[in-house]
Amino acid sequence: MEVIELTVERRNLLGKKSKRLLEAGYVPGVIYGHLDSSIPIQVSRKDLREIIKKAGFSRLITLRIKGESNPHLVLLKDVQRDPITHKIRHVDFYKVAAEEKITAEVPLVFKGESPVVASGVGVLIYSMETLEVECLPADLPPEIEVDLSVLKEIDDAILVRDIKLPPGVTPAVPLDEEVVRVVRAGEEEIEEEVPGPAPEVEVVAKGKEAKEEED
């Protein structure tokens, strides 16, 4: 699996002063979680955009602070954007602990083709675009495959229980929740869901610690 790395700097401009960073092409942020105290940081807006594309909210990131030898294993937790320009204004990273399980929304990748859909008789109705799972950080998969070829008849469905997950990974939602179903063409009752905001990642055993106030 590709190792995703990001280099940042410690931030001296705090609170409202951090707005100067935005003007200079940097994004203020914070690392919190399994630390003695949160760490205010700044990161190049360009570098951050690339990390968001590569890692999203379900890939581990090796975050290095310039001038410091010990990297931090983190997950992207929150990205705040300007409501008008949509430019990134702040970013949160959560430092994970190797021995502590986390829950994360992992993207579903649909593979194969349903025979009944290929014949033109049926269409697919998707109920999920991501699956919430629980696992140790090292076991977190970047994506989960769903085989559509098993859907051979009208009303066939794939439930959470039917998805093959990697070792050490378990669903964090009810097993009888529906992922995708075949319905007869022309009889769709609902439209295919459009993916919503980027999924978040949280810790199972420990809640979010207090972090820096930016205002």
Protein backbone atom coordinates (compact mmCIF):
# COMPACT_ATOMS: atom_id res chain seq x y z
CA MET A 1 0.00 0.00 0.00
CA GLU A 2 1.23 3.49 -0.87
CA VAL A 3 2.63 5.46 2.05
CA ILE A 4 1.07 8.92 2.08
CA GLU A 5 3.30 11.60 3.58
CA LEU A 6 2.74 15.27 4.32
CA THR A 7 5.23 17.82 5.62
CA VAL A 8 3.96 20.76 7.67
CA GLU A 9 5.40 23.47 9.91
CA ARG A 10 4.64 24.50 13.45
CA ARG A 11 2.48 27.60 13.51
CA ASN A 12 3.25 30.73 15.50
CA LEU A 13 0.35 32.85 14.22
CA LEU A 14 -2.66 31.87 16.30
CA GLY A 15 -6.27 32.97 16.51
CA LYS A 16 -7.29 35.76 14.14
CA LYS A 17 -3.64 36.35 13.23
CA SER A 18 -3.67 33.07 11.36
CA LYS A 19 -5.63 34.79 8.57
CA ARG A 20 -2.29 36.14 7.37
CA LEU A 21 -1.31 32.57 6.49
CA LEU A 22 -4.26 32.23 4.13
CA GLU A 23 -3.12 35.29 2.23
CA ALA A 24 0.36 33.75 1.91
CA GLY A 25 -0.90 30.45 0.48
CA TYR A 26 -0.89 28.45 3.71
CA VAL A 27 -3.71 26.81 5.63
CA PRO A 28 -3.73 26.93 9.45
CA GLY A 29 -4.47 23.69 11.20
CA VAL A 30 -4.05 21.59 14.31
CA ILE A 31 -3.00 18.07 15.27
CA TYR A 32 -4.81 16.62 18.28
CA GLY A 33 -5.61 13.22 19.72
CA HIS A 34 -2.94 11.03 21.26
CA LEU A 35 -0.68 13.92 22.25
CA ASP A 36 0.21 15.66 25.48
CA SER A 37 -1.26 18.80 23.94
CA SER A 38 -2.55 19.85 20.52
CA ILE A 39 -0.02 21.15 17.98
CA PRO A 40 -0.88 24.22 15.87
CA ILE A 41 0.47 23.79 12.35
CA GLN A 42 0.48 25.42 8.92
CA VAL A 43 0.53 23.60 5.61
CA SER A 44 0.88 24.65 1.99
CA ARG A 45 -2.57 24.90 0.42
CA LYS A 46 -1.26 23.11 -2.68
CA ASP A 47 0.16 20.21 -0.64
CA LEU A 48 -3.03 19.94 1.36
CA ARG A 49 -5.16 19.67 -1.75
CA GLU A 50 -3.04 16.77 -2.99
CA ILE A 51 -3.34 15.00 0.36
CA ILE A 52 -7.11 15.38 0.37
CA LYS A 53 -7.24 13.78 -3.10
CA LYS A 54 -4.95 10.90 -2.11
CA ALA A 55 -6.02 10.18 1.45
CA GLY A 56 -9.52 11.54 1.90
CA PHE A 57 -10.83 10.76 5.36
CA SER A 58 -10.04 7.03 5.35
CA ARG A 59 -6.31 6.76 4.63
CA LEU A 60 -3.53 7.02 7.19
CA ILE A 61 -1.08 9.86 6.67
CA THR A 62 2.50 10.06 7.90
CA LEU A 63 2.70 13.69 8.94
CA ARG A 64 6.15 15.21 9.44
CA ILE A 65 6.80 18.54 11.13
CA LYS A 66 9.79 20.42 9.73
CA GLY A 67 12.75 20.34 12.08
CA GLU A 68 11.39 17.43 14.15
CA SER A 69 12.51 13.82 13.86
CA ASN A 70 9.43 11.92 15.01
CA PRO A 71 6.55 11.71 12.50
CA HIS A 72 2.89 11.48 13.51
CA LEU A 73 0.47 8.88 12.15
CA VAL A 74 -2.75 10.79 11.55
CA LEU A 75 -6.12 10.76 9.85
CA LEU A 76 -7.65 13.78 8.19
CA LYS A 77 -10.49 14.71 10.52
CA ASP A 78 -12.04 17.96 9.35
CA VAL A 79 -11.64 20.48 6.53
CA GLN A 80 -13.28 23.88 6.94
CA ARG A 81 -14.01 25.91 3.80
CA ASP A 82 -15.11 29.43 3.10
CA PRO A 83 -18.88 29.29 2.43
CA ILE A 84 -18.57 31.63 -0.57
CA THR A 85 -15.22 30.89 -2.20
CA HIS A 86 -14.98 27.26 -0.96
CA LYS A 87 -11.28 27.76 -0.30
CA ILE A 88 -9.87 25.71 2.58
CA ARG A 89 -9.57 27.85 5.71
CA HIS A 90 -8.61 25.33 8.39
CA VAL A 91 -7.70 21.66 8.69
CA ASP A 92 -7.74 19.18 11.59
CA PHE A 93 -5.63 16.04 11.85
CA TYR A 94 -6.22 13.33 14.46
CA LYS A 95 -3.21 11.41 15.74
CA VAL A 96 -4.13 7.76 16.13
CA ALA A 97 -2.78 5.15 18.52
CA ALA A 98 -1.69 1.87 16.96
CA GLU A 99 -3.46 -0.19 19.65
CA GLU A 100 -6.78 1.71 19.60
CA LYS A 101 -9.60 0.82 17.23
CA ILE A 102 -11.18 3.53 15.11
CA THR A 103 -14.33 3.79 13.05
CA ALA A 104 -14.12 5.17 9.53
CA GLU A 105 -16.27 5.64 6.44
CA VAL A 106 -14.50 3.68 3.70
CA PRO A 107 -15.45 4.22 0.02
CA LEU A 108 -17.24 1.34 -1.71
CA VAL A 109 -15.97 0.39 -5.17
CA PHE A 110 -18.54 -1.49 -7.26
CA LYS A 111 -17.01 -4.12 -9.55
CA GLY A 112 -18.41 -6.49 -12.15
CA GLU A 113 -21.80 -6.35 -13.86
CA SER A 114 -25.20 -7.67 -12.91
CA PRO A 115 -26.51 -10.01 -15.66
CA VAL A 116 -30.07 -8.78 -15.27
CA VAL A 117 -28.91 -5.18 -15.55
CA ALA A 118 -26.74 -5.99 -18.57
CA SER A 119 -29.82 -7.44 -20.30
CA GLY A 120 -31.63 -4.14 -19.87
CA VAL A 121 -34.37 -5.64 -17.70
CA GLY A 122 -33.12 -4.25 -14.41
CA VAL A 123 -31.42 -1.19 -12.98
CA LEU A 124 -29.38 -0.73 -9.82
CA ILE A 125 -30.49 1.31 -6.84
CA TYR A 126 -27.62 2.25 -4.54
CA SER A 127 -28.23 2.83 -0.84
CA MET A 128 -24.59 3.28 0.20
CA GLU A 129 -21.51 4.93 -1.28
CA THR A 130 -19.34 4.28 1.80
CA LEU A 131 -19.32 1.70 4.57
CA GLU A 132 -18.59 2.52 8.18
CA VAL A 133 -16.14 -0.01 9.60
CA GLU A 134 -14.23 -0.61 12.81
CA CYS A 135 -10.60 -1.73 12.95
CA LEU A 136 -7.11 -0.93 14.14
CA PRO A 137 -5.43 1.91 12.21
CA ALA A 138 -3.01 -0.47 10.48
CA ASP A 139 -5.92 -2.57 9.15
CA LEU A 140 -7.91 0.33 7.67
CA PRO A 141 -8.49 -0.40 3.95
CA PRO A 142 -8.41 2.46 1.42
CA GLU A 143 -11.53 1.07 -0.27
CA ILE A 144 -13.87 -1.92 -0.17
CA GLU A 145 -14.95 -3.83 -3.29
CA VAL A 146 -18.52 -4.94 -3.90
CA ASP A 147 -19.15 -7.59 -6.59
CA LEU A 148 -22.25 -6.73 -8.62
CA SER A 149 -22.17 -9.95 -10.65
CA VAL A 150 -24.04 -11.79 -7.88
CA LEU A 151 -27.18 -9.76 -8.64
CA LYS A 152 -28.87 -12.07 -11.16
CA GLU A 153 -32.60 -11.50 -10.66
CA ILE A 154 -35.00 -8.62 -10.08
CA ASP A 155 -35.10 -7.74 -6.34
CA ASP A 156 -31.72 -9.36 -5.67
CA ALA A 157 -29.82 -7.25 -3.15
CA ILE A 158 -26.44 -7.03 -1.49
CA LEU A 159 -26.54 -6.41 2.25
CA VAL A 160 -23.74 -5.34 4.55
CA ARG A 161 -23.40 -8.96 5.70
CA ASP A 162 -22.63 -10.00 2.09
CA ILE A 163 -19.58 -7.77 1.70
CA LYS A 164 -16.22 -9.48 2.07
CA LEU A 165 -14.05 -7.41 4.40
CA PRO A 166 -10.29 -7.67 5.00
CA PRO A 167 -9.04 -9.46 8.15
CA GLY A 168 -9.43 -7.36 11.28
CA VAL A 169 -12.14 -5.16 9.76
CA THR A 170 -15.76 -5.38 10.93
CA PRO A 171 -18.89 -3.41 9.94
CA ALA A 172 -19.93 -0.64 12.33
CA VAL A 173 -23.51 -0.65 10.97
CA PRO A 174 -26.28 -3.30 11.13
CA LEU A 175 -25.54 -6.34 8.98
CA ASP A 176 -29.00 -6.27 7.39
CA GLU A 177 -28.60 -2.77 5.96
CA GLU A 178 -28.98 -2.73 2.20
CA VAL A 179 -26.08 -1.64 -0.03
CA VAL A 180 -27.50 -2.07 -3.53
CA ARG A 181 -30.59 -3.69 -5.10
CA VAL A 182 -31.83 -4.58 -8.58
CA VAL A 183 -35.27 -3.28 -9.56
CA ARG A 184 -37.15 -3.64 -12.84
CA ALA A 185 -36.27 -0.93 -15.33
CA GLY A 186 -38.87 1.83 -15.29
CA GLU A 187 -40.06 0.98 -11.78
CA GLU A 188 -37.43 2.87 -9.79
CA GLU A 189 -38.95 4.33 -6.63
CA ILE A 190 -35.91 6.32 -5.60
CA GLU A 191 -33.07 7.97 -7.42
CA GLU A 192 -29.50 6.85 -7.01
CA GLU A 193 -27.98 8.67 -4.05
CA VAL A 194 -25.41 11.35 -4.69
CA PRO A 195 -22.33 11.08 -2.46
CA GLY A 196 -22.55 13.59 0.38
CA PRO A 197 -19.84 15.48 2.28
CA ALA A 198 -16.48 13.81 2.90
CA PRO A 199 -16.81 11.10 5.58
CA GLU A 200 -15.39 11.61 9.00
CA VAL A 201 -13.25 9.35 11.12
CA GLU A 202 -13.63 8.97 14.84
CA VAL A 203 -12.06 7.03 17.66
CA VAL A 204 -14.05 4.20 19.21
CA ALA A 205 -12.59 4.19 22.69
CA LYS A 206 -11.83 7.84 23.16
CA GLY A 207 -13.66 11.03 22.23
CA LYS A 208 -12.20 14.12 20.60
CA GLU A 209 -9.90 15.97 22.94
CA ALA A 210 -10.04 19.67 23.48
CA LYS A 211 -8.10 21.48 20.80
CA GLU A 212 -6.92 24.97 20.02
CA GLU A 213 -9.52 27.72 19.75
CA GLU A 214 -8.98 29.63 16.58
CA ASP A 215 -11.00 32.73 17.42
